[in-house]
Coordinates of C-alpha atoms and ligand atoms in Angstrom, one line a residue:
X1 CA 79.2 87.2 77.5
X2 CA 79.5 86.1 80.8
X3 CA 80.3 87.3 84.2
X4 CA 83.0 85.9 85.9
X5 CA 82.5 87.6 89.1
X6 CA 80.8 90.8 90.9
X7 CA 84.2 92.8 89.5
X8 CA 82.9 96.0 91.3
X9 CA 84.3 95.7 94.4
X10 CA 88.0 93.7 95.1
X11 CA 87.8 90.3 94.7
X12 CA 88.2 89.8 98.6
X13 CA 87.8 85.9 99.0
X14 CA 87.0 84.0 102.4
X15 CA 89.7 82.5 104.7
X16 CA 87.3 79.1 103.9
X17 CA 88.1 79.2 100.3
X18 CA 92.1 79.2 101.0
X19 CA 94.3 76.8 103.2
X20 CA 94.1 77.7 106.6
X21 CA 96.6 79.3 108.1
X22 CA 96.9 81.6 104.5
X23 CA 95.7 85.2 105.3
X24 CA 93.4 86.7 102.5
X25 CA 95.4 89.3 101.0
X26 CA 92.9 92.2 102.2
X27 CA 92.2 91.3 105.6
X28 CA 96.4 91.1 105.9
X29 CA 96.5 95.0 104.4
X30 CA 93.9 95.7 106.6
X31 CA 96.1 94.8 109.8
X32 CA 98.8 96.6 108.2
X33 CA 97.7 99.5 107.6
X34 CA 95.5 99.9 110.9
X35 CA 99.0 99.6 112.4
X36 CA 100.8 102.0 110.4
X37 CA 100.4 105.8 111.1
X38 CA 102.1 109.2 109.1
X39 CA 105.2 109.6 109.7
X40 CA 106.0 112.3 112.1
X41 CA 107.9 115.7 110.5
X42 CA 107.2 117.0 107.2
X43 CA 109.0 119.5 105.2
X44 CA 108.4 122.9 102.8
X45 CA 109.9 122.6 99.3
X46 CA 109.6 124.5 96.4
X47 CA 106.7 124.1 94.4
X48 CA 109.2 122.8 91.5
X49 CA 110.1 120.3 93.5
X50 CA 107.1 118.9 94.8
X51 CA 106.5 116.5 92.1
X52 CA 105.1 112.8 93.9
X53 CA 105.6 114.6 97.1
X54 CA 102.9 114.4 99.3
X55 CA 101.2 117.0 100.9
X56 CA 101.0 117.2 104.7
X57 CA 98.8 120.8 104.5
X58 CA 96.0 121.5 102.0
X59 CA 96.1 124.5 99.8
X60 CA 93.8 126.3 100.1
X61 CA 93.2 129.5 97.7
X62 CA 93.4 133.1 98.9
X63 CA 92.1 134.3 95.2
X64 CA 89.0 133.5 92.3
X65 CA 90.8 132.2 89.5
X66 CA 90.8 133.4 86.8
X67 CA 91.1 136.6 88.9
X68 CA 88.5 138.6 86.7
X69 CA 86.1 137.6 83.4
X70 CA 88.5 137.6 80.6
X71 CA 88.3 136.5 77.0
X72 CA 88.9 133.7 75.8
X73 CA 89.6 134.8 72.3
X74 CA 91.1 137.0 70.5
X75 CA 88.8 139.1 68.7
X76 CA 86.3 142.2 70.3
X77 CA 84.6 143.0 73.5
X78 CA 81.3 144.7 73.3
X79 CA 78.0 145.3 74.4
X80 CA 75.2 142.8 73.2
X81 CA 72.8 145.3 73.6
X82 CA 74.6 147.4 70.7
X83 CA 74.6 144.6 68.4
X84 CA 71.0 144.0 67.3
X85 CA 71.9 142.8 63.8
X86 CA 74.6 141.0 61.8
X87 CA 76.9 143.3 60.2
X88 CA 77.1 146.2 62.8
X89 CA 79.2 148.1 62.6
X90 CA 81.1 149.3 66.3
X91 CA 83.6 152.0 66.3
X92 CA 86.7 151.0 68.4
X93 CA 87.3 152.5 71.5
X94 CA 90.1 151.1 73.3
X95 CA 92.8 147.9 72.5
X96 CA 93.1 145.3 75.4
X97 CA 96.3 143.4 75.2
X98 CA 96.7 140.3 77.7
X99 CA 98.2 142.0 81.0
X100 CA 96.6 145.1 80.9
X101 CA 93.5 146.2 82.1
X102 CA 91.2 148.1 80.0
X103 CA 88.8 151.0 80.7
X104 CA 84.9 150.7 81.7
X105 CA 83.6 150.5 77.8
X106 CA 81.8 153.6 76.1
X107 CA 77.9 152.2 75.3
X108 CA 78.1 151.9 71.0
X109 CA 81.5 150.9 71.1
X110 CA 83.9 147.6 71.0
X111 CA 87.2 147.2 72.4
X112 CA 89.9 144.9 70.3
X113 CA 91.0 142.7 72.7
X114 CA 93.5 139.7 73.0
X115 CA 92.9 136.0 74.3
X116 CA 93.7 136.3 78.3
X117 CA 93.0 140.0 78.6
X118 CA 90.4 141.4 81.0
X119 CA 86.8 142.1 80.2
X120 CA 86.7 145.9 80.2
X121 CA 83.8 146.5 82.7
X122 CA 80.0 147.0 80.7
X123 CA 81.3 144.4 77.9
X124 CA 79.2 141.5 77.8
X125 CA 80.5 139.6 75.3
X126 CA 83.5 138.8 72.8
X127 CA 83.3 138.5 69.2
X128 CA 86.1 136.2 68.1
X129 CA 88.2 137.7 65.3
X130 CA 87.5 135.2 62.5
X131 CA 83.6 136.8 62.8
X132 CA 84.7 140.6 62.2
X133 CA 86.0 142.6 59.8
X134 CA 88.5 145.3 60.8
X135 CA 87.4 148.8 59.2
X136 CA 90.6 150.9 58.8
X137 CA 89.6 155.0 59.9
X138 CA 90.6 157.7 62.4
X139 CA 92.0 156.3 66.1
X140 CA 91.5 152.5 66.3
X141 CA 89.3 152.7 63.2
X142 CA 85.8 150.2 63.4
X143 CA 84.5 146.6 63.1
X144 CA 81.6 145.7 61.4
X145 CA 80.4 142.1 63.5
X146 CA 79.1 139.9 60.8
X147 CA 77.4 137.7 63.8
X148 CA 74.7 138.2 66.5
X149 CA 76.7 137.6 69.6
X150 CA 75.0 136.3 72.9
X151 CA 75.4 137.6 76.3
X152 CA 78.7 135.4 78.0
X153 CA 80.1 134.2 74.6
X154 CA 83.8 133.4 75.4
X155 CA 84.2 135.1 78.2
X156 CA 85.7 133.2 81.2
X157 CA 84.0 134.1 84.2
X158 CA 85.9 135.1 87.7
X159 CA 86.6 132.3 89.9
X160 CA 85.0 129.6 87.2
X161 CA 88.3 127.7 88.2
X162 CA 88.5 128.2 91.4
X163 CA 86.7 130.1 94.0
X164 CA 88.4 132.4 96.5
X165 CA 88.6 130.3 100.3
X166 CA 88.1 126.9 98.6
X167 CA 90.8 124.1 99.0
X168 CA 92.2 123.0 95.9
X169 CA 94.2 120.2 96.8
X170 CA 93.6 118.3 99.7
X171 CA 95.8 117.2 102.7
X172 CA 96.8 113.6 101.8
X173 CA 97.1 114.0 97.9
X174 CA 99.7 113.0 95.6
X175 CA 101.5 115.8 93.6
X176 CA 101.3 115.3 89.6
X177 CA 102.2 117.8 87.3
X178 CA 98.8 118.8 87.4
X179 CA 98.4 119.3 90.7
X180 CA 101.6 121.5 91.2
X181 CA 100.0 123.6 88.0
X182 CA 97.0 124.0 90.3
X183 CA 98.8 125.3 93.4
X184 CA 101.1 127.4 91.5
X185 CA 97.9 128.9 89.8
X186 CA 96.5 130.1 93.4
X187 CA 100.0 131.4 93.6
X188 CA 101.0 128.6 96.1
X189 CA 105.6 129.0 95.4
X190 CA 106.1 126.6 98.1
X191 CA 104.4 123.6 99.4
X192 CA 104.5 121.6 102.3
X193 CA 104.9 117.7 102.4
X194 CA 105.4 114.6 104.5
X195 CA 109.1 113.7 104.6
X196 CA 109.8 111.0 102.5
X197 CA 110.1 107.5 103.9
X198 CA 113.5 105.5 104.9
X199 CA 113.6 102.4 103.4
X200 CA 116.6 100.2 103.8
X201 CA 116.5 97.2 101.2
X202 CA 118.4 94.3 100.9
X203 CA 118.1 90.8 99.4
X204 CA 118.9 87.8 100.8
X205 CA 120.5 84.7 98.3
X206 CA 123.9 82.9 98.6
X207 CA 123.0 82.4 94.8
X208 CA 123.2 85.9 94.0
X209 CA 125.6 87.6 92.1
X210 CA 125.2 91.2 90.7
X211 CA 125.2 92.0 87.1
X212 CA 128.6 93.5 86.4
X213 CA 130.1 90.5 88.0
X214 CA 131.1 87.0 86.0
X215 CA 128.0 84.4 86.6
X216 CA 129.3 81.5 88.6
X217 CA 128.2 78.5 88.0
X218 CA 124.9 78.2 90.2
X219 CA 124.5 81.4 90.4
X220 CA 121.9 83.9 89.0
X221 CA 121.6 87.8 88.5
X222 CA 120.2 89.9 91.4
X223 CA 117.1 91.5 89.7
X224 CA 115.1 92.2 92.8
X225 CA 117.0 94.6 93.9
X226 CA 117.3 96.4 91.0
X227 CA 112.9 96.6 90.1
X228 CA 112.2 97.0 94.6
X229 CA 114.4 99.8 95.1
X230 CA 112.7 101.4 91.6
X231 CA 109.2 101.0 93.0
X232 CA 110.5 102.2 95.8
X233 CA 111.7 105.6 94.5
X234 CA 108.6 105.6 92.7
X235 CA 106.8 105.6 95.5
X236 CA 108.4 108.2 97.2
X237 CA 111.1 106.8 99.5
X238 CA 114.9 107.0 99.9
X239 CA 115.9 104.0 99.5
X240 CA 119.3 102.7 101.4
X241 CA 120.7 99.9 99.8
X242 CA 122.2 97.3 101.7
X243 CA 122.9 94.8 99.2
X244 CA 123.2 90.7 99.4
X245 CA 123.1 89.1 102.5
X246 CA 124.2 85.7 103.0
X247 CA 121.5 82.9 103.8
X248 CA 122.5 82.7 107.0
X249 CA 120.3 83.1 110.8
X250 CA 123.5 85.5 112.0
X251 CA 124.3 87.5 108.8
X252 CA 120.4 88.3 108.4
X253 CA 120.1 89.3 111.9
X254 CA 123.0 91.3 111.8
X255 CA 121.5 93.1 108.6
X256 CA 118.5 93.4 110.4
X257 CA 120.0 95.2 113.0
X258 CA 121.7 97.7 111.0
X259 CA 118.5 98.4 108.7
X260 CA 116.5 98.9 111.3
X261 CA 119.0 102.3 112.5
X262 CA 118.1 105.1 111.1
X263 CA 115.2 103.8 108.8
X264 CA 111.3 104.0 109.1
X265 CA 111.2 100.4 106.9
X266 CA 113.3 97.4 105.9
X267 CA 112.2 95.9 103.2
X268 CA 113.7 91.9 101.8
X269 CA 113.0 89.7 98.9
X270 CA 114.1 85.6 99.9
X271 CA 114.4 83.9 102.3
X272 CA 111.3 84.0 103.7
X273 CA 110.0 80.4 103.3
X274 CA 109.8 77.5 105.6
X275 CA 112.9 75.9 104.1
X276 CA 116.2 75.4 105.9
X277 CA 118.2 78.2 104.0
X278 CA 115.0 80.5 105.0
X279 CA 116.2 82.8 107.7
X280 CA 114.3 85.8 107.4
X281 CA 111.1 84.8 109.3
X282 CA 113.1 83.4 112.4
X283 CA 115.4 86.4 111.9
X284 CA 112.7 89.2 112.8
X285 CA 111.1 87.0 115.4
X286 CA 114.8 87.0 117.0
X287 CA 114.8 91.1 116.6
X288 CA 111.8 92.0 116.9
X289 CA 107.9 91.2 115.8
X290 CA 106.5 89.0 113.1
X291 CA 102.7 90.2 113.1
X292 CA 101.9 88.5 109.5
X293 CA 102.8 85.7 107.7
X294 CA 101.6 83.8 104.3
X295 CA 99.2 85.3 102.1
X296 CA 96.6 84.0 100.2
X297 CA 97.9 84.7 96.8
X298 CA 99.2 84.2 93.9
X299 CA 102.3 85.1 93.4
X300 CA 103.7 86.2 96.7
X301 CA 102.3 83.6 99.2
X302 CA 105.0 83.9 101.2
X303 CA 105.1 87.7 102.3
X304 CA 106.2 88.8 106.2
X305 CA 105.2 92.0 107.8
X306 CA 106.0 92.9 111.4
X307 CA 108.8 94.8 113.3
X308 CA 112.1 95.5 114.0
X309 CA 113.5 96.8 117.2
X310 CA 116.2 99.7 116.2
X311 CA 119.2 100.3 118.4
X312 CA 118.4 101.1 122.2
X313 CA 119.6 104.9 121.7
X314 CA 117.4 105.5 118.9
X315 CA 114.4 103.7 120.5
X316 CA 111.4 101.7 118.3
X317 CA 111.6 100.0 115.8
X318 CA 111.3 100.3 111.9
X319 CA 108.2 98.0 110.2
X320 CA 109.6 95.0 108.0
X321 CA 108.7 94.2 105.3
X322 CA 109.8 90.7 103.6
X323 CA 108.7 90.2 100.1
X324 CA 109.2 86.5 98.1
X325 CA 112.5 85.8 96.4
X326 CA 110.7 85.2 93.0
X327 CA 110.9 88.1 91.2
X328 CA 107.7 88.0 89.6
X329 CA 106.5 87.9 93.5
X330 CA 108.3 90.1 95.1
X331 CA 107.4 92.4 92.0
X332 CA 103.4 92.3 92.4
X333 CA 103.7 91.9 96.3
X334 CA 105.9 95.2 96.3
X335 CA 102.8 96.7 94.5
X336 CA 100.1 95.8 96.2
X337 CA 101.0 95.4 99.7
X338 CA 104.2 97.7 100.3
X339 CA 102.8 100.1 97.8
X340 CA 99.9 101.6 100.4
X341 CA 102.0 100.7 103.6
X342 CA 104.6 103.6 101.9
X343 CA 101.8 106.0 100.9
X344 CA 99.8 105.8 104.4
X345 CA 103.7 106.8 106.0
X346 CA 103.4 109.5 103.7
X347 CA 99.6 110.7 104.7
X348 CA 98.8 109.6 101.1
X349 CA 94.5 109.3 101.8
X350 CA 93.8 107.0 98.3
X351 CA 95.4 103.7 98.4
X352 CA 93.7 101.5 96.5
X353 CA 95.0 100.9 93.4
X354 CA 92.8 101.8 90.4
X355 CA 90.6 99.1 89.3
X356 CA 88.6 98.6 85.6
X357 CA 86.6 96.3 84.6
X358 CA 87.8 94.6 81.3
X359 CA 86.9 91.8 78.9
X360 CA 89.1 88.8 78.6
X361 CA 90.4 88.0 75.5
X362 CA 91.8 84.7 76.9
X363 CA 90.7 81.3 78.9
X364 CA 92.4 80.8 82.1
X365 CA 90.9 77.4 83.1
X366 CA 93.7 76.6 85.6
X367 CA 92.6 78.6 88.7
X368 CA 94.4 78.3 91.8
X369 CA 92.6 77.9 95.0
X370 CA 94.4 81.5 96.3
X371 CA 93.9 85.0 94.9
X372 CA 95.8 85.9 91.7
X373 CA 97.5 88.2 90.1
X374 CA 97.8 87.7 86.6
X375 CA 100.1 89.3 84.0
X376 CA 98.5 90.7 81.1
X377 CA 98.2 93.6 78.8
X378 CA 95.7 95.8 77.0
X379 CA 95.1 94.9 73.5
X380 CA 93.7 97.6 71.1
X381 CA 90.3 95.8 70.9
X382 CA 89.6 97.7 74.7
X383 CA 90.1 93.6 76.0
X384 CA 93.1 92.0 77.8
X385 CA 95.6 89.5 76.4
X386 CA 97.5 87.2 79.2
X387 CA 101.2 86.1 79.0
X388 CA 101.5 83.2 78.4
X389 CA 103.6 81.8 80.5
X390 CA 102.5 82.4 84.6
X391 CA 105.6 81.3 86.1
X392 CA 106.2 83.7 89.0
X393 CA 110.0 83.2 87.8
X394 CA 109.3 85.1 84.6
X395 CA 110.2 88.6 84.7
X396 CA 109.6 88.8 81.3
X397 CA 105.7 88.4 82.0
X398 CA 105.8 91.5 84.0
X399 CA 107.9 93.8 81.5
X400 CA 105.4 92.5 78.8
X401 CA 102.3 93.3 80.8
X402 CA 101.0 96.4 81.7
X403 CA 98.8 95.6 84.3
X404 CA 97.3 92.4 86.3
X405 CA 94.0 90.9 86.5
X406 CA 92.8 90.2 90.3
X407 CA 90.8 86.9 89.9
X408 CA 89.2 85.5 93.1
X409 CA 90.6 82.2 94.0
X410 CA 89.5 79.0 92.4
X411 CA 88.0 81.6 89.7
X412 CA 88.6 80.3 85.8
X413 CA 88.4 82.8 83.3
X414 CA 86.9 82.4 79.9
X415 CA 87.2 84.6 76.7
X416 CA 84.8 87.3 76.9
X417 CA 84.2 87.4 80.6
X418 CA 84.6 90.3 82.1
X419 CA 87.6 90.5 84.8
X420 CA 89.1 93.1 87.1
X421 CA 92.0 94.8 85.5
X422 CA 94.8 96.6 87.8
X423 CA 96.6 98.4 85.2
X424 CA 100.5 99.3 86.9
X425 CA 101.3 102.7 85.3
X426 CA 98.4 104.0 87.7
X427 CA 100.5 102.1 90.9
X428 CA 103.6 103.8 90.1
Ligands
AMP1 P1 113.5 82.4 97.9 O1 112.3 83.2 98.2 O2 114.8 82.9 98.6 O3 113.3 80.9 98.2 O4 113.8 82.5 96.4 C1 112.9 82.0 95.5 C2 113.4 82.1 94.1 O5 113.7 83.4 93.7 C3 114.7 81.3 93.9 O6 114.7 80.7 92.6 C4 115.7 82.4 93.9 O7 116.9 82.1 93.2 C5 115.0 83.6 93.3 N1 115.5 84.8 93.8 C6 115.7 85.1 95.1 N2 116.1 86.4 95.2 C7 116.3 86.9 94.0 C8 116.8 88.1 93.5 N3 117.2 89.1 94.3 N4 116.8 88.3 92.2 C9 116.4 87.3 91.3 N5 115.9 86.1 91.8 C10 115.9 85.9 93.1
MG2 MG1 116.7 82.2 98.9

């Protein structure tokens, strides 16, 4: 096996190795994001609601969980000490029920107790159930313990969770169910997040026609607008659809204007090419700020960023955002480059995407000189198979895949080298 390339760290590649003039795909995130700050205001919601929120305050706990030792089994609480020899037998004192906390336990004596339920104090361990035998007699009867138990056996400890003062979810994280379990279990009811970024989308294509609506001759379905305003939601936004402009300078300035009211983003796909019919780019320079333009990679080359002044009684402007027309493009550049632009808005701390380092079950001998992104999916031999067909017009190749290899440019792949695997359930 060979290695194609030190996969550890991104595949960052020189402004030598790509045309000039073509920003390497980091160094352009890196300008974006050293421009972009948290948005200002955040707001308290329900824990319930929380979910892919992020939070604005850490949470930090007031309490040890578990709150006190407690079993872990159901079964008998007792004293090592008074269990020297398989088959003792231990009167029972007392019955421990989860919810209920038992009294200090009498020395030569168990306690029947249920999974959850507090350690009555001077028990050191629990005998699980399936390791006793119940003797039926006066009161609560006896158990004879047909093991030797040792001192901490399935108990869980006070605070082995979490300790009292510690923060269990930092300022900057991304809510998953988990992590709304975890505050709810330090008895956080309510949390408090950033607000959720404004995004205003629209696409621009005079050969656009939405599905629902007869296909014209010459024309094709919008399905840009459909997958960028679902990554959008996924990543947190409300998303304001403006819908189709024309490909024309006025029209797209005009939309401009109106998406930049009101809204921390716009974000396009078209248009945004050096042809004739390509208005975005002199669009934004016309109303507003183009700070970035042309990436190196593949797909998604052609990719602007810079901003838009909003109207003069609402002051600033909102960032734009204009993604490739292709919708494989404007699929992977929405992912990796409007992805973290939308989580730093939000305060979100982690925003590189995870990376794993995979074997190749395929060649890819066809390198382009730019940075790709190629479509592929996890086979169950733990390696990657690749779509075959590249095209950045294929949509199919990104429903198909579940993730993309990052190859450095002019980087060809053969079966059984190890490559850098982006999988997209994990950018979502
Ligand atoms: P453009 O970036 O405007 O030059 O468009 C590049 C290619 O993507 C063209 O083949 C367009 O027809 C196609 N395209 C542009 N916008 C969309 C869209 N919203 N949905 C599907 N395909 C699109
Ligand atoms: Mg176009």
């Amino acid at each position: 096996m060979t290695i194609a390339s030190p996969v550890s760290t991104p595949a960052g590649q020189s402004a030598a190795a790509a045309r000039p003039g073509l920003t390497p795909m980091d160094d352009a995130l890196a300008q974006m994001l050293a421009r972009i700050e948290s948005l200002e205001g955040c707001e308290t919601l329900s824990t319930f609601d929380a979910l892919g929120r992020v939070l604005a305050e850490e949470v930090r706990s007031l309490l040890d969980v578990p709150p006190a030792d407690n079993t872990s089994m159901d079964g008998y609480a007792m004293r090592v000490a008074d269990v020297p020899a398989e088959g003792t037998l231990l009167p029972v004192s007392q019955r421990v029920p989860a919810g209920v906390v038992g009294e200090p336990l009498q020395p030569g004596t168990a306690a029947r107790i249920f999974t959850g339920a507090q350690l009555p104090p001077g028990a050191d361990a629990v005998v699980m159930q399936e390791q006793c035998s119940a003797v039926s007699g006066e009161g609560l009867g006896a158990v004879q313990v047909n093991t030797v138990p040792t001192v901490g056996q399935w108990i869980r400890r006070r605070g082995e969770d979490v300790q009292h003062g510690s923060v269990v979810l930092a300022a900057g994280t991304r809510l998953t169910p988990a992590a709304l379990g975890l505050a709810a279990s330090v008895g956080a009811a309510s949390l408090t997040v950033a607000r959720r970024p404004r995004v205003a989308l629209f696409s621009t294509g005079d050969e656009l026609v939405m599905p629902g609506e007869p296909l014209r001759p010459g024309a094709i379905y919008n399905s840009n607008r459909y997958t960028l305003r679902a990554l959008l939601q996924s990543f947190g936004c409300v998303v304001a659809d403006l819908g189709i402009v024309p490909d024309q300078r006025e029209a797209t300035r005009a939309a401009l204007r109106e998406a930049a009211a009101g809204h921390d983003l716009i974000l396009t796909s078209g248009g945004v090419s050096v042809g004739e019919e390509d208005h975005i780019k002199p669009a934004v320079e016309a109303e507003g700020r183009l700070t970035l333009w042309q990436m190196a990679m593949k797909p998604g080359k052609p990719l602007a960023f810079g901003e838009v002044r909003r109207p003069a009684a609402e002051g600033g402007a909102a960032w734009f955002m204009g993604l490739p027309g292709n919708p494989v493009s404007s699929y992977v550049t929405c992912l990796l480059l409007v992805r973290p632009v939308l989580l730093r808005l939000q305060g979100v701390t982690d925003l590189a995407p995870k990376a794993y380092t995979l074997r190749a079950d395929f060649d890819w001998l066809r390198a382009d000189k730019r940075r790709e992104f190629l479509r592929v999916r996890l086979n169950d031999r733990g390696g990657l198979d690749l779509f075959a067909n590249q095209s950045s017009g294929v949509l199919t190749s990104a429903h198909w895949g579940d993730g993309l290899v990052d190859n450095p440019g002019g980087q060809t792949i053969r079966a059984g080298d190890l490559v850098r695997y982006l999988p997209v359930r994990e950018m979502l």
